[in-house]
Amino acid sequence: MTDQWTVVVGIKQVPDEDDVTIDPDTGTLNRSGADAILNRPDRNALEAALEIKDQVDANVIAVTMGPPQATPVLEEAVAMGCDDAVLVTDRAFAGSDTWPTSLVLAATAEYLDADVVLAGEETTDSSTGQVPPGIAAHNGWAQLTYAEELEPKPVDEQIVAKRDVEGGHEYVAADLPVVIAFAYGENEPRPAGLHRKIYAETEFEPEQVTAEELPIDTDRVGLAASPTQVGGMETVDPVEREQERLDSPEELLETLAEEGVV
């Protein structure tokens, strides 16, 4: 660990959830008909990372795991203000579910000597919320989930997260290194500046990291090492609901009593 913090932000290219469909035969997402976009919750994680950079001396690196076609989301992150970006790509990673994905990203965090790892609370193509805690578990690091605000404390080598709890909020401090899942919609992601966009689209090239460089055992990643299976799918038709308008609370109570509700 150096005086300058290294903040790694995990981001993902996902199909636009407004257009995505599910293949009823395989139970998997049909991505072919949807545009590929930056996972929306990851924008909040990117903003949180850049706010840390605004407060302390930090080097912010965006990371995505995927094929070379995922490079545009890294360009977006650099345009927003990230110092660098890394594409973690290898044919061995294809088909990985959340377990091997978190294993690869945990190895990447160590490879980059991360002090803080940030990610959105979940991805819109799977919505499990399992990857950030998985990274922390694989590395034996502290974790802070559903963080709404962050306060870096470089002197103490800690970061404090504000978290929503029933009836209020709690503040939790964690020693570095730490993995943080940032809550969706809890900040306003900054727009990319024009010069940064031009640089990201015309000059920037992400570093590519493979299984060999991490290094990672390829028998522990990919589809064969992914325990998740779709047990079945069923499309449920909406239920027609009867509606009745009542003019007073007294009529409501009388009707509920007749139905045996109260």
PDB file of N, CA and C in Angstrom, residues 178-260:
ATOM      1  N   VAL A 178     -10.642  -2.751   0.939  1.00  0.00           N
ATOM      2  CA  VAL A 178     -12.070  -2.950   1.157  1.00  0.00           C
ATOM      3  C   VAL A 178     -12.784  -3.023  -0.183  1.00  0.00           C
ATOM      4  N   VAL A 179     -13.849  -3.813  -0.214  1.00  0.00           N
ATOM      5  CA  VAL A 179     -14.705  -3.904  -1.394  1.00  0.00           C
ATOM      6  C   VAL A 179     -16.047  -3.266  -1.050  1.00  0.00           C
ATOM      7  N   ILE A 180     -16.515  -2.369  -1.922  1.00  0.00           N
ATOM      8  CA  ILE A 180     -17.733  -1.603  -1.649  1.00  0.00           C
ATOM      9  C   ILE A 180     -18.726  -1.798  -2.781  1.00  0.00           C
ATOM     10  N   ALA A 181     -19.954  -2.177  -2.423  1.00  0.00           N
ATOM     11  CA  ALA A 181     -21.059  -2.202  -3.375  1.00  0.00           C
ATOM     12  C   ALA A 181     -21.864  -0.931  -3.155  1.00  0.00           C
ATOM     13  N   PHE A 182     -21.901  -0.057  -4.170  1.00  0.00           N
ATOM     14  CA  PHE A 182     -22.541   1.247  -4.015  1.00  0.00           C
ATOM     15  C   PHE A 182     -23.993   1.167  -4.474  1.00  0.00           C
ATOM     16  N   ALA A 183     -24.882   1.767  -3.697  1.00  0.00           N
ATOM     17  CA  ALA A 183     -26.319   1.674  -3.952  1.00  0.00           C
ATOM     18  C   ALA A 183     -26.711   2.444  -5.214  1.00  0.00           C
ATOM     19  N   TYR A 184     -27.624   1.870  -5.951  1.00  0.00           N
ATOM     20  CA  TYR A 184     -28.090   2.454  -7.216  1.00  0.00           C
ATOM     21  C   TYR A 184     -28.863   3.742  -6.964  1.00  0.00           C
ATOM     22  N   GLY A 185     -28.510   4.773  -7.722  1.00  0.00           N
ATOM     23  CA  GLY A 185     -29.259   6.024  -7.700  1.00  0.00           C
ATOM     24  C   GLY A 185     -28.935   6.951  -6.545  1.00  0.00           C
ATOM     25  N   GLU A 186     -27.895   6.648  -5.759  1.00  0.00           N
ATOM     26  CA  GLU A 186     -27.622   7.453  -4.569  1.00  0.00           C
ATOM     27  C   GLU A 186     -26.690   8.631  -4.822  1.00  0.00           C
ATOM     28  N   ASN A 187     -26.268   8.839  -6.045  1.00  0.00           N
ATOM     29  CA  ASN A 187     -25.521  10.051  -6.392  1.00  0.00           C
ATOM     30  C   ASN A 187     -25.850  10.409  -7.841  1.00  0.00           C
ATOM     31  N   GLU A 188     -25.332  11.509  -8.283  1.00  0.00           N
ATOM     32  CA  GLU A 188     -25.583  11.984  -9.647  1.00  0.00           C
ATOM     33  C   GLU A 188     -24.302  11.838 -10.450  1.00  0.00           C
ATOM     34  N   PRO A 189     -24.196  10.816 -11.302  1.00  0.00           N
ATOM     35  CA  PRO A 189     -22.964  10.631 -12.077  1.00  0.00           C
ATOM     36  C   PRO A 189     -22.650  11.853 -12.933  1.00  0.00           C
ATOM     37  N   ARG A 190     -21.402  12.275 -12.907  1.00  0.00           N
ATOM     38  CA  ARG A 190     -20.988  13.464 -13.643  1.00  0.00           C
ATOM     39  C   ARG A 190     -20.967  13.182 -15.149  1.00  0.00           C
ATOM     40  N   PRO A 191     -21.254  14.189 -15.955  1.00  0.00           N
ATOM     41  CA  PRO A 191     -21.144  13.996 -17.409  1.00  0.00           C
ATOM     42  C   PRO A 191     -19.687  13.984 -17.843  1.00  0.00           C
ATOM     43  N   ALA A 192     -19.437  13.332 -18.944  1.00  0.00           N
ATOM     44  CA  ALA A 192     -18.082  13.312 -19.500  1.00  0.00           C
ATOM     45  C   ALA A 192     -17.779  14.649 -20.159  1.00  0.00           C
ATOM     46  N   GLY A 193     -16.589  15.169 -19.903  1.00  0.00           N
ATOM     47  CA  GLY A 193     -16.171  16.398 -20.562  1.00  0.00           C
ATOM     48  C   GLY A 193     -15.813  16.143 -22.018  1.00  0.00           C
ATOM     49  N   LEU A 194     -15.929  17.155 -22.841  1.00  0.00           N
ATOM     50  CA  LEU A 194     -15.700  17.000 -24.274  1.00  0.00           C
ATOM     51  C   LEU A 194     -14.288  16.512 -24.570  1.00  0.00           C
ATOM     52  N   HIS A 195     -13.286  17.127 -23.947  1.00  0.00           N
ATOM     53  CA  HIS A 195     -11.895  16.741 -24.224  1.00  0.00           C
ATOM     54  C   HIS A 195     -11.615  15.312 -23.769  1.00  0.00           C
ATOM     55  N   ARG A 196     -12.203  14.926 -22.630  1.00  0.00           N
ATOM     56  CA  ARG A 196     -12.023  13.561 -22.153  1.00  0.00           C
ATOM     57  C   ARG A 196     -12.686  12.563 -23.101  1.00  0.00           C
ATOM     58  N   LYS A 197     -13.853  12.925 -23.637  1.00  0.00           N
ATOM     59  CA  LYS A 197     -14.537  12.035 -24.577  1.00  0.00           C
ATOM     60  C   LYS A 197     -13.714  11.844 -25.845  1.00  0.00           C
ATOM     61  N   ILE A 198     -13.159  12.925 -26.333  1.00  0.00           N
ATOM     62  CA  ILE A 198     -12.331  12.834 -27.541  1.00  0.00           C
ATOM     63  C   ILE A 198     -11.106  11.963 -27.286  1.00  0.00           C
ATOM     64  N   TYR A 199     -10.466  12.182 -26.127  1.00  0.00           N
ATOM     65  CA  TYR A 199      -9.293  11.373 -25.774  1.00  0.00           C
ATOM     66  C   TYR A 199      -9.667   9.894 -25.658  1.00  0.00           C
ATOM     67  N   ALA A 200     -10.767   9.612 -24.956  1.00  0.00           N
ATOM     68  CA  ALA A 200     -11.163   8.227 -24.724  1.00  0.00           C
ATOM     69  C   ALA A 200     -11.485   7.501 -26.030  1.00  0.00           C
ATOM     70  N   GLU A 201     -12.091   8.207 -26.967  1.00  0.00           N
ATOM     71  CA  GLU A 201     -12.546   7.578 -28.206  1.00  0.00           C
ATOM     72  C   GLU A 201     -11.469   7.512 -29.280  1.00  0.00           C
ATOM     73  N   THR A 202     -10.462   8.386 -29.199  1.00  0.00           N
ATOM     74  CA  THR A 202      -9.486   8.451 -30.292  1.00  0.00           C
ATOM     75  C   THR A 202      -8.076   8.027 -29.904  1.00  0.00           C
ATOM     76  N   GLU A 203      -7.698   8.191 -28.643  1.00  0.00           N
ATOM     77  CA  GLU A 203      -6.321   7.920 -28.240  1.00  0.00           C
ATOM     78  C   GLU A 203      -6.182   6.799 -27.209  1.00  0.00           C
ATOM     79  N   PHE A 204      -7.178   6.646 -26.348  1.00  0.00           N
ATOM     80  CA  PHE A 204      -7.049   5.711 -25.234  1.00  0.00           C
ATOM     81  C   PHE A 204      -7.153   4.255 -25.687  1.00  0.00           C
ATOM     82  N   GLU A 205      -6.273   3.416 -25.121  1.00  0.00           N
ATOM     83  CA  GLU A 205      -6.344   1.969 -25.340  1.00  0.00           C
ATOM     84  C   GLU A 205      -6.184   1.280 -23.991  1.00  0.00           C
ATOM     85  N   PRO A 206      -7.169   0.456 -23.585  1.00  0.00           N
ATOM     86  CA  PRO A 206      -7.054  -0.182 -22.272  1.00  0.00           C
ATOM     87  C   PRO A 206      -5.984  -1.266 -22.253  1.00  0.00           C
ATOM     88  N   GLU A 207      -5.398  -1.472 -21.098  1.00  0.00           N
ATOM     89  CA  GLU A 207      -4.511  -2.620 -20.898  1.00  0.00           C
ATOM     90  C   GLU A 207      -5.357  -3.887 -20.919  1.00  0.00           C
ATOM     91  N   GLN A 208      -4.851  -4.937 -21.551  1.00  0.00           N
ATOM     92  CA  GLN A 208      -5.554  -6.221 -21.561  1.00  0.00           C
ATOM     93  C   GLN A 208      -4.824  -7.198 -20.647  1.00  0.00           C
ATOM     94  N   VAL A 209      -5.594  -7.842 -19.789  1.00  0.00           N
ATOM     95  CA  VAL A 209      -5.038  -8.787 -18.827  1.00  0.00           C
ATOM     96  C   VAL A 209      -5.714 -10.136 -19.047  1.00  0.00           C
ATOM     97  N   THR A 210      -4.932 -11.191 -19.095  1.00  0.00           N
ATOM     98  CA  THR A 210      -5.447 -12.539 -19.337  1.00  0.00           C
ATOM     99  C   THR A 210      -5.278 -13.417 -18.094  1.00  0.00           C
ATOM    100  N   ALA A 211      -5.776 -14.645 -18.185  1.00  0.00           N
ATOM    101  CA  ALA A 211      -5.648 -15.589 -17.075  1.00  0.00           C
ATOM    102  C   ALA A 211      -4.190 -15.842 -16.727  1.00  0.00           C
ATOM    103  N   GLU A 212      -3.331 -15.875 -17.729  1.00  0.00           N
ATOM    104  CA  GLU A 212      -1.912 -16.141 -17.499  1.00  0.00           C
ATOM    105  C   GLU A 212      -1.262 -15.030 -16.690  1.00  0.00           C
ATOM    106  N   GLU A 213      -1.666 -13.771 -16.956  1.00  0.00           N
ATOM    107  CA  GLU A 213      -1.031 -12.651 -16.271  1.00  0.00           C
ATOM    108  C   GLU A 213      -1.524 -12.505 -14.831  1.00  0.00           C
ATOM    109  N   LEU A 214      -2.686 -13.006 -14.517  1.00  0.00           N
ATOM    110  CA  LEU A 214      -3.219 -12.728 -13.182  1.00  0.00           C
ATOM    111  C   LEU A 214      -2.400 -13.350 -12.040  1.00  0.00           C
ATOM    112  N   PRO A 215      -1.904 -14.557 -12.041  1.00  0.00           N
ATOM    113  CA  PRO A 215      -2.299 -15.738 -12.810  1.00  0.00           C
ATOM    114  C   PRO A 215      -3.484 -16.409 -12.125  1.00  0.00           C
ATOM    115  N   ILE A 216      -4.236 -17.203 -12.892  1.00  0.00           N
ATOM    116  CA  ILE A 216      -5.398 -17.878 -12.322  1.00  0.00           C
ATOM    117  C   ILE A 216      -5.552 -19.243 -12.974  1.00  0.00           C
ATOM    118  N   ASP A 217      -5.972 -20.207 -12.208  1.00  0.00           N
ATOM    119  CA  ASP A 217      -6.172 -21.567 -12.693  1.00  0.00           C
ATOM    120  C   ASP A 217      -7.409 -21.598 -13.589  1.00  0.00           C
ATOM    121  N   THR A 218      -7.223 -21.898 -14.864  1.00  0.00           N
ATOM    122  CA  THR A 218      -8.351 -21.854 -15.801  1.00  0.00           C
ATOM    123  C   THR A 218      -9.386 -22.948 -15.542  1.00  0.00           C
ATOM    124  N   ASP A 219      -9.037 -23.959 -14.743  1.00  0.00           N
ATOM    125  CA  ASP A 219     -10.022 -24.980 -14.386  1.00  0.00           C
ATOM    126  C   ASP A 219     -11.060 -24.445 -13.396  1.00  0.00           C
ATOM    127  N   ARG A 220     -10.787 -23.281 -12.808  1.00  0.00           N
ATOM    128  CA  ARG A 220     -11.692 -22.710 -11.807  1.00  0.00           C
ATOM    129  C   ARG A 220     -12.591 -21.621 -12.376  1.00  0.00           C
ATOM    130  N   VAL A 221     -12.529 -21.404 -13.686  1.00  0.00           N
ATOM    131  CA  VAL A 221     -13.335 -20.351 -14.302  1.00  0.00           C
ATOM    132  C   VAL A 221     -14.054 -20.912 -15.524  1.00  0.00           C
ATOM    133  N   GLY A 222     -14.932 -20.090 -16.102  1.00  0.00           N
ATOM    134  CA  GLY A 222     -15.648 -20.503 -17.296  1.00  0.00           C
ATOM    135  C   GLY A 222     -16.929 -21.249 -16.980  1.00  0.00           C
ATOM    136  N   LEU A 223     -17.601 -21.685 -18.016  1.00  0.00           N
ATOM    137  CA  LEU A 223     -18.900 -22.329 -17.874  1.00  0.00           C
ATOM    138  C   LEU A 223     -18.828 -23.603 -17.042  1.00  0.00           C
ATOM    139  N   ALA A 224     -17.785 -24.413 -17.253  1.00  0.00           N
ATOM    140  CA  ALA A 224     -17.677 -25.692 -16.546  1.00  0.00           C
ATOM    141  C   ALA A 224     -17.518 -25.504 -15.041  1.00  0.00           C
ATOM    142  N   ALA A 225     -16.986 -24.359 -14.616  1.00  0.00           N
ATOM    143  CA  ALA A 225     -16.772 -24.090 -13.195  1.00  0.00           C
ATOM    144  C   ALA A 225     -17.888 -23.249 -12.595  1.00  0.00           C
ATOM    145  N   SER A 226     -18.976 -23.048 -13.336  1.00  0.00           N
ATOM    146  CA  SER A 226     -20.080 -22.204 -12.887  1.00  0.00           C
ATOM    147  C   SER A 226     -21.216 -23.065 -12.349  1.00  0.00           C
ATOM    148  N   PRO A 227     -21.501 -22.982 -11.054  1.00  0.00           N
ATOM    149  CA  PRO A 227     -22.524 -23.853 -10.475  1.00  0.00           C
ATOM    150  C   PRO A 227     -23.965 -23.440 -10.754  1.00  0.00           C
ATOM    151  N   THR A 228     -24.191 -22.213 -11.229  1.00  0.00           N
ATOM    152  CA  THR A 228     -25.558 -21.742 -11.433  1.00  0.00           C
ATOM    153  C   THR A 228     -26.221 -22.475 -12.589  1.00  0.00           C
ATOM    154  N   GLN A 229     -27.431 -22.955 -12.365  1.00  0.00           N
ATOM    155  CA  GLN A 229     -28.222 -23.596 -13.404  1.00  0.00           C
ATOM    156  C   GLN A 229     -29.648 -23.081 -13.345  1.00  0.00           C
ATOM    157  N   VAL A 230     -30.260 -22.915 -14.516  1.00  0.00           N
ATOM    158  CA  VAL A 230     -31.663 -22.493 -14.578  1.00  0.00           C
ATOM    159  C   VAL A 230     -32.525 -23.738 -14.438  1.00  0.00           C
ATOM    160  N   GLY A 231     -33.278 -23.832 -13.341  1.00  0.00           N
ATOM    161  CA  GLY A 231     -34.100 -25.004 -13.094  1.00  0.00           C
ATOM    162  C   GLY A 231     -35.348 -25.053 -13.933  1.00  0.00           C
ATOM    163  N   GLY A 232     -35.843 -23.907 -14.353  1.00  0.00           N
ATOM    164  CA  GLY A 232     -37.055 -23.868 -15.166  1.00  0.00           C
ATOM    165  C   GLY A 232     -37.566 -22.456 -15.293  1.00  0.00           C
ATOM    166  N   MET A 233     -38.464 -22.261 -16.228  1.00  0.00           N
ATOM    167  CA  MET A 233     -39.035 -20.938 -16.469  1.00  0.00           C
ATOM    168  C   MET A 233     -40.520 -21.075 -16.713  1.00  0.00           C
ATOM    169  N   GLU A 234     -41.253 -20.083 -16.270  1.00  0.00           N
ATOM    170  CA  GLU A 234     -42.691 -20.076 -16.526  1.00  0.00           C
ATOM    171  C   GLU A 234     -43.137 -18.637 -16.695  1.00  0.00           C
ATOM    172  N   THR A 235     -43.880 -18.380 -17.740  1.00  0.00           N
ATOM    173  CA  THR A 235     -44.434 -17.050 -17.961  1.00  0.00           C
ATOM    174  C   THR A 235     -45.821 -16.994 -17.340  1.00  0.00           C
ATOM    175  N   VAL A 236     -46.017 -16.071 -16.442  1.00  0.00           N
ATOM    176  CA  VAL A 236     -47.284 -15.963 -15.716  1.00  0.00           C
ATOM    177  C   VAL A 236     -48.101 -14.829 -16.308  1.00  0.00           C
ATOM    178  N   ASP A 237     -49.331 -15.133 -16.675  1.00  0.00           N
ATOM    179  CA  ASP A 237     -50.224 -14.109 -17.205  1.00  0.00           C
ATOM    180  C   ASP A 237     -50.722 -13.220 -16.066  1.00  0.00           C
ATOM    181  N   PRO A 238     -50.892 -11.920 -16.330  1.00  0.00           N
ATOM    182  CA  PRO A 238     -51.398 -11.031 -15.283  1.00  0.00           C
ATOM    183  C   PRO A 238     -52.808 -11.412 -14.864  1.00  0.00           C
ATOM    184  N   VAL A 239     -53.086 -11.223 -13.584  1.00  0.00           N
ATOM    185  CA  VAL A 239     -54.394 -11.575 -13.027  1.00  0.00           C
ATOM    186  C   VAL A 239     -55.308 -10.362 -13.069  1.00  0.00           C
ATOM    187  N   GLU A 240     -56.504 -10.558 -13.575  1.00  0.00           N
ATOM    188  CA  GLU A 240     -57.489  -9.480 -13.574  1.00  0.00           C
ATOM    189  C   GLU A 240     -57.934  -9.209 -12.143  1.00  0.00           C
ATOM    190  N   ARG A 241     -57.904  -7.970 -11.732  1.00  0.00           N
ATOM    191  CA  ARG A 241     -58.276  -7.609 -10.362  1.00  0.00           C
ATOM    192  C   ARG A 241     -59.558  -6.780 -10.368  1.00  0.00           C
ATOM    193  N   GLU A 242     -60.475  -7.153  -9.479  1.00  0.00           N
ATOM    194  CA  GLU A 242     -61.708  -6.381  -9.355  1.00  0.00           C
ATOM    195  C   GLU A 242     -61.425  -5.110  -8.563  1.00  0.00           C
ATOM    196  N   GLN A 243     -62.081  -4.050  -8.966  1.00  0.00           N
ATOM    197  CA  GLN A 243     -61.901  -2.780  -8.280  1.00  0.00           C
ATOM    198  C   GLN A 243     -63.261  -2.228  -7.871  1.00  0.00           C
ATOM    199  N   GLU A 244     -63.284  -1.632  -6.708  1.00  0.00           N
ATOM    200  CA  GLU A 244     -64.512  -1.001  -6.231  1.00  0.00           C
ATOM    201  C   GLU A 244     -64.149   0.290  -5.518  1.00  0.00           C
ATOM    202  N   ARG A 245     -64.836   1.370  -5.872  1.00  0.00           N
ATOM    203  CA  ARG A 245     -64.549   2.660  -5.257  1.00  0.00           C
ATOM    204  C   ARG A 245     -65.536   2.904  -4.125  1.00  0.00           C
ATOM    205  N   LEU A 246     -65.008   3.234  -2.954  1.00  0.00           N
ATOM    206  CA  LEU A 246     -65.827   3.516  -1.794  1.00  0.00           C
ATOM    207  C   LEU A 246     -65.670   4.972  -1.402  1.00  0.00           C
ATOM    208  N   ASP A 247     -66.720   5.542  -0.866  1.00  0.00           N
ATOM    209  CA  ASP A 247     -66.743   6.989  -0.629  1.00  0.00           C
ATOM    210  C   ASP A 247     -66.321   7.407   0.771  1.00  0.00           C
ATOM    211  N   SER A 248     -66.189   6.464   1.697  1.00  0.00           N
ATOM    212  CA  SER A 248     -65.842   6.862   3.062  1.00  0.00           C
ATOM    213  C   SER A 248     -65.096   5.732   3.764  1.00  0.00           C
ATOM    214  N   PRO A 249     -64.348   6.065   4.805  1.00  0.00           N
ATOM    215  CA  PRO A 249     -63.672   5.022   5.580  1.00  0.00           C
ATOM    216  C   PRO A 249     -64.652   4.033   6.203  1.00  0.00           C
ATOM    217  N   GLU A 250     -65.823   4.527   6.552  1.00  0.00           N
ATOM    218  CA  GLU A 250     -66.819   3.647   7.167  1.00  0.00           C
ATOM    219  C   GLU A 250     -67.270   2.567   6.180  1.00  0.00           C
ATOM    220  N   GLU A 251     -67.489   2.965   4.916  1.00  0.00           N
ATOM    221  CA  GLU A 251     -67.856   1.988   3.898  1.00  0.00           C
ATOM    222  C   GLU A 251     -66.731   0.983   3.665  1.00  0.00           C
ATOM    223  N   LEU A 252     -65.480   1.454   3.718  1.00  0.00           N
ATOM    224  CA  LEU A 252     -64.340   0.571   3.536  1.00  0.00           C
ATOM    225  C   LEU A 252     -64.297  -0.485   4.636  1.00  0.00           C
ATOM    226  N   LEU A 253     -64.477  -0.050   5.893  1.00  0.00           N
ATOM    227  CA  LEU A 253     -64.445  -0.992   7.006  1.00  0.00           C
ATOM    228  C   LEU A 253     -65.582  -1.995   6.908  1.00  0.00           C
ATOM    229  N   GLU A 254     -66.759  -1.518   6.497  1.00  0.00           N
ATOM    230  CA  GLU A 254     -67.916  -2.409   6.363  1.00  0.00           C
ATOM    231  C   GLU A 254     -67.671  -3.455   5.279  1.00  0.00           C
ATOM    232  N   THR A 255     -67.089  -3.012   4.168  1.00  0.00           N
ATOM    233  CA  THR A 255     -66.809  -3.945   3.066  1.00  0.00           C
ATOM    234  C   THR A 255     -65.758  -4.959   3.464  1.00  0.00           C
ATOM    235  N   LEU A 256     -64.689  -4.512   4.163  1.00  0.00           N
ATOM    236  CA  LEU A 256     -63.649  -5.430   4.609  1.00  0.00           C
ATOM    237  C   LEU A 256     -64.198  -6.445   5.603  1.00  0.00           C
ATOM    238  N   ALA A 257     -65.157  -5.993   6.460  1.00  0.00           N
ATOM    239  CA  ALA A 257     -65.776  -6.914   7.405  1.00  0.00           C
ATOM    240  C   ALA A 257     -66.611  -7.955   6.707  1.00  0.00           C
ATOM    241  N   GLU A 258     -67.292  -7.559   5.654  1.00  0.00           N
ATOM    242  CA  GLU A 258     -68.093  -8.512   4.871  1.00  0.00           C
ATOM    243  C   GLU A 258     -67.234  -9.547   4.182  1.00  0.00           C
ATOM    244  N   GLU A 259     -66.015  -9.144   3.796  1.00  0.00           N
ATOM    245  CA  GLU A 259     -65.106 -10.067   3.119  1.00  0.00           C
ATOM    246  C   GLU A 259     -64.317 -10.914   4.124  1.00  0.00           C
ATOM    247  N   GLY A 260     -64.505 -10.622   5.392  1.00  0.00           N
ATOM    248  CA  GLY A 260     -63.798 -11.386   6.413  1.00  0.00           C
ATOM    249  C   GLY A 260     -62.366 -10.983   6.620  1.00  0.00           C
TER     250      GLY A 260
END
